[in-house]
């Protein structure tokens, strides 16, 4: 998929005797998902739009790069949310490209793959990284925040323009502590995102207990895996759902932490509604902003990336479909226009609709979440472009306008590009600065709450290393009608039993009972922390005998 050139500048380059060295920056996007077990089934609207802006940002980057005798070309592949399909699409893109592990890869007539960016899950990311790191080709991911990709020994050529989930998990723990939610349950899916987030969550709450219980860490009463992925058998899903339903019906927990992908969360809330749960029965804590069509999410919280939305996107997409498709030909945008308007652009081609498009069709307005996704793509492509300019200035300081640098073209390796990206800083069109924090974006999050069907910010730009910052543009936290009951449940869950019997209930909580008899002493006071193993079974009886004796 080739892009338009800046012809006036290109003509000047050739007039001055220069040549333009091309590098290929491929894009992998999950444009279609695998609904009902079918590969490449229904279109994912926001990701189709991301491919359009990927091409647009490449074109804009070339306006900067051409002054240095360089340009970017691109090819885009649809992962179809399937690792094997992704590899099938990626291998032809890799083509005859030589590896970038060593210098002198040659430049004559070649357009070697320089890097890959895009929007895909961490499960897809595993395969993409393992293949490309054999060729020392960097992967710059836009949306996958899974902490499993943080290990530079396993993924030495991976960076991303979103924060790592390792810091998102800390922000969730901080949120729970700030609201005094010490008694929670967790629901997670079987994806890399869900399982790794839950593992990190357990690590944090188990490893961060303070002496004397000054700050109470959350205690997980129940952890339920519900894996809706197509590789999971229906019988296993039914068993997981039964365990979840039984657990929710028999627990006093009022706060549930959700570590699930959007599609899985949507299915989960279908079942919660079917089981008869109502708004306010639970407060849910989401690790991402889910646009769920469920009133059950009212009063719930979500921890989302702090990003400046790419505000120009809706204005660009308000052009009629003919203008959009003329500016940048894109088959995924053609499909999206037909899908959202239920019409065919060409009745002679294979199309599931009977009505001919008029040419005046518009795309649906993008949400704030969509605009932030576009920003991550913008940051990824500009990170590569500005890094190339930085390398050019170091290796070719005396080159004239538009003169290609043969030394750079021959000696540019994947390691050089990776190291330069980790040092590069650039400013976007609104004056906001972007740079990597280690190998990810700066760990900054917004905490939002669902209020009257809308996600409203209650804390902005929260960095777990710095803490909350004052901001006048925040909404007040709203509490459900049963807020007193929720507070009381968390307050009484881990009571301090002074000269009383500790009576276990569940995994996390206990209650206090007066000791019988006149002679009582406490050998070891109970502190406000999760119930130790000593309190279960026979251990509890032995403890009670020591406490009341």
Short mmCIF file of C-alpha atoms in Angstrom, two decimals, residues 128-515:
data_model
loop_
_atom_site.label_atom_id
_atom_site.label_comp_id
_atom_site.label_asym_id
_atom_site.label_seq_id
_atom_site.Cartn_x
_atom_site.Cartn_y
_atom_site.Cartn_z
CA UNK A 128 5.43 -10.98 16.17
CA UNK A 129 8.33 -10.30 18.51
CA UNK A 130 9.80 -13.80 18.36
CA UNK A 131 9.85 -13.72 14.56
CA UNK A 132 11.20 -10.20 14.08
CA UNK A 133 13.82 -10.23 16.82
CA UNK A 134 15.58 -12.98 14.89
CA UNK A 135 16.18 -10.27 12.27
CA UNK A 136 16.88 -7.56 14.90
CA UNK A 137 13.81 -5.62 13.69
CA UNK A 138 12.18 -3.42 16.38
CA UNK A 139 8.46 -3.67 17.19
CA UNK A 140 6.75 -0.46 18.36
CA UNK A 141 3.35 -1.41 19.76
CA UNK A 142 0.62 1.17 20.23
CA UNK A 143 -1.94 -0.40 22.56
CA UNK A 144 -0.66 -3.66 24.06
CA UNK A 145 0.22 -2.85 27.66
CA UNK A 146 0.75 -6.39 28.97
CA UNK A 147 3.56 -6.57 31.52
CA UNK A 148 4.69 -9.94 30.10
CA UNK A 149 6.28 -7.94 27.26
CA UNK A 150 8.38 -5.89 29.71
CA UNK A 151 11.22 -8.42 29.91
CA UNK A 152 14.05 -7.10 27.66
CA UNK A 153 15.84 -10.46 27.79
CA UNK A 154 12.86 -12.17 26.15
CA UNK A 155 11.86 -9.24 23.91
CA UNK A 156 15.04 -7.23 23.28
CA UNK A 157 13.58 -5.26 20.34
CA UNK A 158 10.19 -4.33 21.80
CA UNK A 159 8.98 -0.86 22.85
CA UNK A 160 5.50 0.64 23.12
CA UNK A 161 3.80 4.01 23.20
CA UNK A 162 1.43 3.06 26.03
CA UNK A 163 2.28 2.61 29.74
CA UNK A 164 3.10 -0.83 31.10
CA UNK A 165 0.48 -2.72 33.10
CA UNK A 166 3.01 -3.10 35.89
CA UNK A 167 2.28 0.54 36.78
CA UNK A 168 -1.43 0.26 35.96
CA UNK A 169 -1.69 -2.51 38.56
CA UNK A 170 -0.07 -0.26 41.16
CA UNK A 171 -2.57 2.49 40.30
CA UNK A 172 -5.42 0.02 40.86
CA UNK A 173 -4.03 -0.97 44.27
CA UNK A 174 -3.70 2.73 45.16
CA UNK A 175 -7.31 3.30 44.11
CA UNK A 176 -8.54 0.44 46.30
CA UNK A 177 -6.61 1.75 49.28
CA UNK A 178 -7.83 5.31 48.77
CA UNK A 179 -11.46 4.11 48.94
CA UNK A 180 -10.68 1.67 51.78
CA UNK A 181 -11.68 -1.33 49.69
CA UNK A 182 -9.85 -4.03 51.65
CA UNK A 183 -12.14 -6.94 50.76
CA UNK A 184 -12.37 -7.71 47.03
CA UNK A 185 -12.83 -10.48 44.52
CA UNK A 186 -11.15 -10.71 41.12
CA UNK A 187 -12.52 -11.87 37.76
CA UNK A 188 -9.95 -12.35 35.00
CA UNK A 189 -9.86 -13.93 31.56
CA UNK A 190 -7.33 -16.41 30.18
CA UNK A 191 -5.62 -13.90 27.90
CA UNK A 192 -2.05 -12.82 28.50
CA UNK A 193 -3.41 -9.45 29.64
CA UNK A 194 -5.85 -10.92 32.17
CA UNK A 195 -3.62 -13.59 33.66
CA UNK A 196 -0.51 -11.42 33.91
CA UNK A 197 -2.46 -8.52 35.48
CA UNK A 198 -3.89 -10.86 38.12
CA UNK A 199 -0.46 -12.33 38.84
CA UNK A 200 1.05 -8.86 39.28
CA UNK A 201 -1.90 -7.80 41.44
CA UNK A 202 -1.29 -10.74 43.79
CA UNK A 203 2.42 -9.96 43.88
CA UNK A 204 1.76 -6.36 44.89
CA UNK A 205 -0.74 -7.04 47.65
CA UNK A 206 1.31 -9.92 49.06
CA UNK A 207 4.63 -8.08 48.94
CA UNK A 208 3.65 -4.61 50.14
CA UNK A 209 2.28 -5.19 53.64
CA UNK A 210 3.49 -2.47 55.97
CA UNK A 211 4.60 -3.16 59.57
CA UNK A 212 1.75 -2.86 62.03
CA UNK A 213 -0.84 -2.74 59.26
CA UNK A 214 -0.62 1.06 58.89
CA UNK A 215 -1.94 0.80 55.34
CA UNK A 216 -4.25 -2.15 54.78
CA UNK A 217 -3.64 -4.00 51.56
CA UNK A 218 -6.63 -5.46 49.71
CA UNK A 219 -7.37 -9.11 50.38
CA UNK A 220 -8.74 -11.30 47.57
CA UNK A 221 -11.69 -13.34 48.81
CA UNK A 222 -12.25 -15.11 45.51
CA UNK A 223 -10.42 -15.21 42.18
CA UNK A 224 -12.42 -16.47 39.21
CA UNK A 225 -11.09 -17.18 35.73
CA UNK A 226 -13.68 -16.95 32.96
CA UNK A 227 -12.06 -17.63 29.59
CA UNK A 228 -14.32 -16.90 26.62
CA UNK A 229 -11.56 -17.37 24.03
CA UNK A 230 -12.43 -19.69 21.16
CA UNK A 231 -9.81 -22.29 22.16
CA UNK A 232 -11.62 -22.84 25.47
CA UNK A 233 -14.21 -25.63 25.40
CA UNK A 234 -17.83 -24.77 26.11
CA UNK A 235 -17.97 -27.22 29.01
CA UNK A 236 -15.02 -25.49 30.70
CA UNK A 237 -16.61 -22.07 30.26
CA UNK A 238 -19.87 -23.34 31.74
CA UNK A 239 -17.98 -24.74 34.73
CA UNK A 240 -16.14 -21.43 35.24
CA UNK A 241 -19.42 -19.49 35.05
CA UNK A 242 -21.04 -21.82 37.59
CA UNK A 243 -18.15 -21.33 40.01
CA UNK A 244 -18.41 -17.56 39.56
CA UNK A 245 -22.17 -17.50 40.08
CA UNK A 246 -21.89 -19.65 43.20
CA UNK A 247 -19.09 -17.51 44.58
CA UNK A 248 -20.92 -14.22 44.03
CA UNK A 249 -24.10 -15.59 45.59
CA UNK A 250 -22.35 -16.70 48.78
CA UNK A 251 -19.91 -13.85 49.45
CA UNK A 252 -20.20 -10.59 51.35
CA UNK A 253 -17.76 -8.93 48.93
CA UNK A 254 -19.07 -5.72 47.36
CA UNK A 255 -16.02 -4.74 45.25
CA UNK A 256 -14.92 -6.72 42.19
CA UNK A 257 -11.73 -6.09 40.20
CA UNK A 258 -12.02 -6.95 36.49
CA UNK A 259 -8.93 -7.99 34.49
CA UNK A 260 -10.49 -8.81 31.11
CA UNK A 261 -10.28 -7.79 27.46
CA UNK A 262 -13.24 -5.68 26.21
CA UNK A 263 -14.93 -8.53 24.32
CA UNK A 264 -14.71 -10.86 27.32
CA UNK A 265 -15.97 -8.17 29.70
CA UNK A 266 -18.99 -7.57 27.44
CA UNK A 267 -19.91 -11.26 27.62
CA UNK A 268 -19.34 -11.35 31.38
CA UNK A 269 -21.81 -8.52 31.98
CA UNK A 270 -24.37 -10.25 29.79
CA UNK A 271 -24.27 -13.17 32.24
CA UNK A 272 -24.29 -10.92 35.31
CA UNK A 273 -27.43 -9.24 34.00
CA UNK A 274 -28.99 -12.61 33.13
CA UNK A 275 -28.33 -13.82 36.68
CA UNK A 276 -30.36 -10.92 38.03
CA UNK A 277 -27.73 -8.61 39.46
CA UNK A 278 -28.72 -4.96 39.63
CA UNK A 279 -27.03 -1.57 39.51
CA UNK A 280 -25.20 -0.92 42.77
CA UNK A 281 -24.97 -4.57 43.87
CA UNK A 282 -21.22 -4.39 43.25
CA UNK A 283 -18.66 -1.71 42.54
CA UNK A 284 -16.44 -2.85 39.67
CA UNK A 285 -12.83 -1.74 39.18
CA UNK A 286 -11.74 -2.02 35.53
CA UNK A 287 -8.15 -2.08 34.28
CA UNK A 288 -9.26 -0.36 31.06
CA UNK A 289 -12.12 1.85 29.93
CA UNK A 290 -14.79 -0.54 28.64
CA UNK A 291 -17.73 0.82 26.67
CA UNK A 292 -20.09 -1.80 28.08
CA UNK A 293 -23.78 -1.62 27.33
CA UNK A 294 -24.79 -2.38 30.90
CA UNK A 295 -26.25 -0.28 33.70
CA UNK A 296 -24.41 -2.55 36.15
CA UNK A 297 -21.26 -0.49 35.63
CA UNK A 298 -22.80 2.61 37.23
CA UNK A 299 -20.59 3.89 40.12
CA UNK A 300 -17.70 1.71 38.91
CA UNK A 301 -14.12 2.90 38.33
CA UNK A 302 -11.62 2.41 35.51
CA UNK A 303 -7.89 3.10 35.29
CA UNK A 304 -7.04 4.34 31.79
CA UNK A 305 -3.98 5.75 30.06
CA UNK A 306 -3.49 9.49 30.37
CA UNK A 307 -3.29 10.55 26.74
CA UNK A 308 -4.15 13.65 24.78
CA UNK A 309 -6.88 12.68 22.26
CA UNK A 310 -6.08 13.27 18.59
CA UNK A 311 -8.82 15.87 18.26
CA UNK A 312 -8.49 16.43 14.51
CA UNK A 313 -9.61 12.87 13.73
CA UNK A 314 -13.37 13.47 13.81
CA UNK A 315 -13.03 16.55 11.64
CA UNK A 316 -11.02 14.57 9.09
CA UNK A 317 -13.54 11.74 9.06
CA UNK A 318 -16.51 14.08 8.65
CA UNK A 319 -15.56 14.41 5.00
CA UNK A 320 -17.80 12.40 2.70
CA UNK A 321 -16.68 8.85 1.93
CA UNK A 322 -15.52 9.70 -1.61
CA UNK A 323 -13.11 12.31 -0.24
CA UNK A 324 -11.80 9.93 2.43
CA UNK A 325 -11.19 7.12 -0.02
CA UNK A 326 -9.56 9.48 -2.55
CA UNK A 327 -7.17 10.96 0.00
CA UNK A 328 -5.81 7.59 1.12
CA UNK A 329 -7.10 4.40 -0.60
CA UNK A 330 -7.81 1.90 2.17
CA UNK A 331 -9.88 -1.24 1.77
CA UNK A 332 -10.60 -1.46 5.48
CA UNK A 333 -12.14 2.01 5.42
CA UNK A 334 -14.25 0.96 2.44
CA UNK A 335 -15.52 -1.99 4.46
CA UNK A 336 -16.20 0.20 7.51
CA UNK A 337 -18.19 2.73 5.47
CA UNK A 338 -20.33 -0.07 4.04
CA UNK A 339 -20.76 -1.69 7.47
CA UNK A 340 -21.84 1.48 9.28
CA UNK A 341 -24.16 2.65 6.48
CA UNK A 342 -25.50 -0.76 5.36
CA UNK A 343 -24.80 -0.10 1.69
CA UNK A 344 -22.45 -1.23 -1.09
CA UNK A 345 -19.88 1.03 -2.68
CA UNK A 346 -19.97 -1.23 -5.72
CA UNK A 347 -22.92 -3.57 -6.28
CA UNK A 348 -20.89 -5.52 -8.83
CA UNK A 349 -18.47 -6.63 -6.14
CA UNK A 350 -19.09 -9.09 -3.35
CA UNK A 351 -21.17 -7.20 -0.79
CA UNK A 352 -23.69 -8.25 1.83
CA UNK A 353 -26.01 -5.27 1.31
CA UNK A 354 -28.55 -4.65 -1.42
CA UNK A 355 -28.49 -0.84 -1.40
CA UNK A 356 -26.01 1.25 -3.39
CA UNK A 357 -24.08 3.84 -1.36
CA UNK A 358 -24.97 7.41 -2.40
CA UNK A 359 -21.49 8.85 -1.83
CA UNK A 360 -22.62 11.12 1.02
CA UNK A 361 -22.17 8.51 3.75
CA UNK A 362 -20.42 9.53 6.95
CA UNK A 363 -18.64 7.47 9.56
CA UNK A 364 -19.82 7.41 13.16
CA UNK A 365 -18.15 9.91 15.46
CA UNK A 366 -15.17 8.53 17.31
CA UNK A 367 -15.24 8.33 21.09
CA UNK A 368 -12.65 9.91 23.35
CA UNK A 369 -11.19 6.41 23.81
CA UNK A 370 -10.85 6.02 20.02
CA UNK A 371 -9.12 9.40 19.72
CA UNK A 372 -6.60 8.33 22.36
CA UNK A 373 -5.88 5.13 20.41
CA UNK A 374 -5.12 7.24 17.36
CA UNK A 375 -2.70 9.27 19.48
CA UNK A 376 -0.71 6.12 20.35
CA UNK A 377 -0.34 5.36 16.61
CA UNK A 378 0.75 8.96 16.00
CA UNK A 379 3.36 8.63 18.75
CA UNK A 380 4.67 5.31 17.43
CA UNK A 381 5.20 6.53 13.85
CA UNK A 382 6.68 9.85 14.92
CA UNK A 383 8.99 8.10 17.37
CA UNK A 384 10.47 6.16 14.43
CA UNK A 385 10.65 9.24 12.18
CA UNK A 386 12.32 11.49 14.76
CA UNK A 387 14.72 8.69 15.69
CA UNK A 388 15.78 8.39 12.05
CA UNK A 389 16.39 12.13 11.93
CA UNK A 390 18.42 11.90 15.14
CA UNK A 391 20.59 9.11 13.71
CA UNK A 392 21.02 11.04 10.45
CA UNK A 393 22.25 14.14 12.29
CA UNK A 394 24.88 12.06 14.10
CA UNK A 395 26.08 10.00 11.16
CA UNK A 396 25.71 12.57 8.38
CA UNK A 397 26.28 16.02 9.94
CA UNK A 398 27.64 17.60 6.74
CA UNK A 399 24.99 16.41 4.27
CA UNK A 400 23.19 19.03 2.21
CA UNK A 401 19.41 19.33 1.90
CA UNK A 402 17.92 16.18 0.45
CA UNK A 403 21.20 14.35 0.05
CA UNK A 404 20.93 10.75 1.11
CA UNK A 405 23.48 9.46 3.61
CA UNK A 406 24.97 6.27 2.21
CA UNK A 407 26.88 5.66 5.43
CA UNK A 408 23.67 5.64 7.45
CA UNK A 409 21.74 3.57 4.93
CA UNK A 410 24.42 0.88 4.93
CA UNK A 411 25.14 0.81 8.63
CA UNK A 412 21.75 1.34 10.27
CA UNK A 413 21.01 -1.65 12.51
CA UNK A 414 17.97 -2.53 14.57
CA UNK A 415 19.94 -2.01 17.77
CA UNK A 416 20.93 1.51 16.69
CA UNK A 417 17.31 2.39 15.95
CA UNK A 418 16.13 0.89 19.25
CA UNK A 419 18.70 2.79 21.31
CA UNK A 420 17.89 6.03 19.52
CA UNK A 421 14.14 5.59 20.12
CA UNK A 422 14.81 5.23 23.83
CA UNK A 423 16.61 8.59 23.79
CA UNK A 424 14.32 10.47 21.41
CA UNK A 425 11.97 13.26 22.49
CA UNK A 426 9.53 15.04 20.18
CA UNK A 427 6.66 17.50 20.48
CA UNK A 428 3.25 16.91 18.89
CA UNK A 429 1.03 19.43 17.08
CA UNK A 430 -0.43 20.67 20.38
CA UNK A 431 2.92 21.19 22.08
CA UNK A 432 2.86 18.02 24.21
CA UNK A 433 6.16 16.24 24.65
CA UNK A 434 6.55 12.49 24.17
CA UNK A 435 9.41 10.24 25.19
CA UNK A 436 9.77 6.68 26.41
CA UNK A 437 10.03 5.76 30.06
CA UNK A 438 12.45 2.85 29.78
CA UNK A 439 10.68 0.93 26.98
CA UNK A 440 7.12 2.18 27.51
CA UNK A 441 5.27 5.47 27.69
CA UNK A 442 5.37 7.48 30.90
CA UNK A 443 3.28 5.74 33.62
CA UNK A 444 0.46 8.24 33.85
CA UNK A 445 -3.19 7.30 34.28
CA UNK A 446 -6.62 8.85 34.55
CA UNK A 447 -9.08 7.35 37.02
CA UNK A 448 -12.65 7.67 35.77
CA UNK A 449 -16.00 6.74 37.25
CA UNK A 450 -19.20 5.76 35.47
CA UNK A 451 -21.75 8.45 36.27
CA UNK A 452 -25.16 8.47 34.56
CA UNK A 453 -23.79 6.33 31.74
CA UNK A 454 -20.62 8.37 31.10
CA UNK A 455 -17.03 7.89 32.23
CA UNK A 456 -16.17 11.02 34.23
CA UNK A 457 -12.64 11.87 35.43
CA UNK A 458 -12.20 11.82 39.21
CA UNK A 459 -8.38 11.87 39.07
CA UNK A 460 -6.19 12.98 36.16
CA UNK A 461 -2.55 12.36 35.25
CA UNK A 462 -1.89 10.02 38.18
CA UNK A 463 1.72 8.79 38.32
CA UNK A 464 2.17 6.03 40.95
CA UNK A 465 5.69 7.35 41.60
CA UNK A 466 4.50 10.91 42.30
CA UNK A 467 0.95 10.63 43.61
CA UNK A 468 -2.21 12.63 42.88
CA UNK A 469 -2.00 16.14 41.49
CA UNK A 470 -4.63 18.86 42.12
CA UNK A 471 -6.84 19.59 39.15
CA UNK A 472 -9.95 21.82 39.04
CA UNK A 473 -11.50 19.87 36.14
CA UNK A 474 -12.51 16.81 38.15
CA UNK A 475 -15.89 15.32 38.94
CA UNK A 476 -16.87 14.48 42.50
CA UNK A 477 -16.89 10.76 43.26
CA UNK A 478 -20.43 9.44 43.39
CA UNK A 479 -21.46 6.65 45.72
CA UNK A 480 -24.24 4.08 45.30
CA UNK A 481 -27.30 4.10 47.60
CA UNK A 482 -25.84 1.17 49.57
CA UNK A 483 -22.52 2.97 50.16
CA UNK A 484 -22.85 2.76 53.95
CA UNK A 485 -23.30 -0.99 53.66
CA UNK A 486 -20.22 -1.27 51.42
CA UNK A 487 -18.13 0.80 53.85
CA UNK A 488 -19.33 -1.21 56.84
CA UNK A 489 -18.54 -4.50 55.09
CA UNK A 490 -14.96 -3.41 54.38
CA UNK A 491 -14.52 -1.83 57.83
CA UNK A 492 -15.66 -4.92 59.71
CA UNK A 493 -13.95 -7.41 57.42
CA UNK A 494 -10.59 -7.33 59.22
CA UNK A 495 -11.43 -6.32 62.74
CA UNK A 496 -8.88 -5.78 65.52
CA UNK A 497 -9.92 -8.39 68.07
CA UNK A 498 -8.58 -7.11 71.40
CA UNK A 499 -9.18 -9.68 74.16
CA UNK A 500 -11.72 -11.41 71.97
CA UNK A 501 -11.95 -14.64 70.04
CA UNK A 502 -11.15 -14.38 66.34
CA UNK A 503 -13.86 -16.22 64.40
CA UNK A 504 -12.89 -16.83 60.75
CA UNK A 505 -15.40 -16.24 57.96
CA UNK A 506 -14.24 -16.82 54.41
CA UNK A 507 -10.68 -16.36 53.22
CA UNK A 508 -10.04 -12.74 54.18
CA UNK A 509 -12.31 -11.79 57.01
CA UNK A 510 -13.02 -12.61 60.63
CA UNK A 511 -15.28 -11.36 63.35
CA UNK A 512 -14.70 -10.96 67.05
CA UNK A 513 -16.40 -12.90 69.83
CA UNK A 514 -16.17 -12.26 73.57
CA UNK A 515 -13.92 -14.72 75.43
#
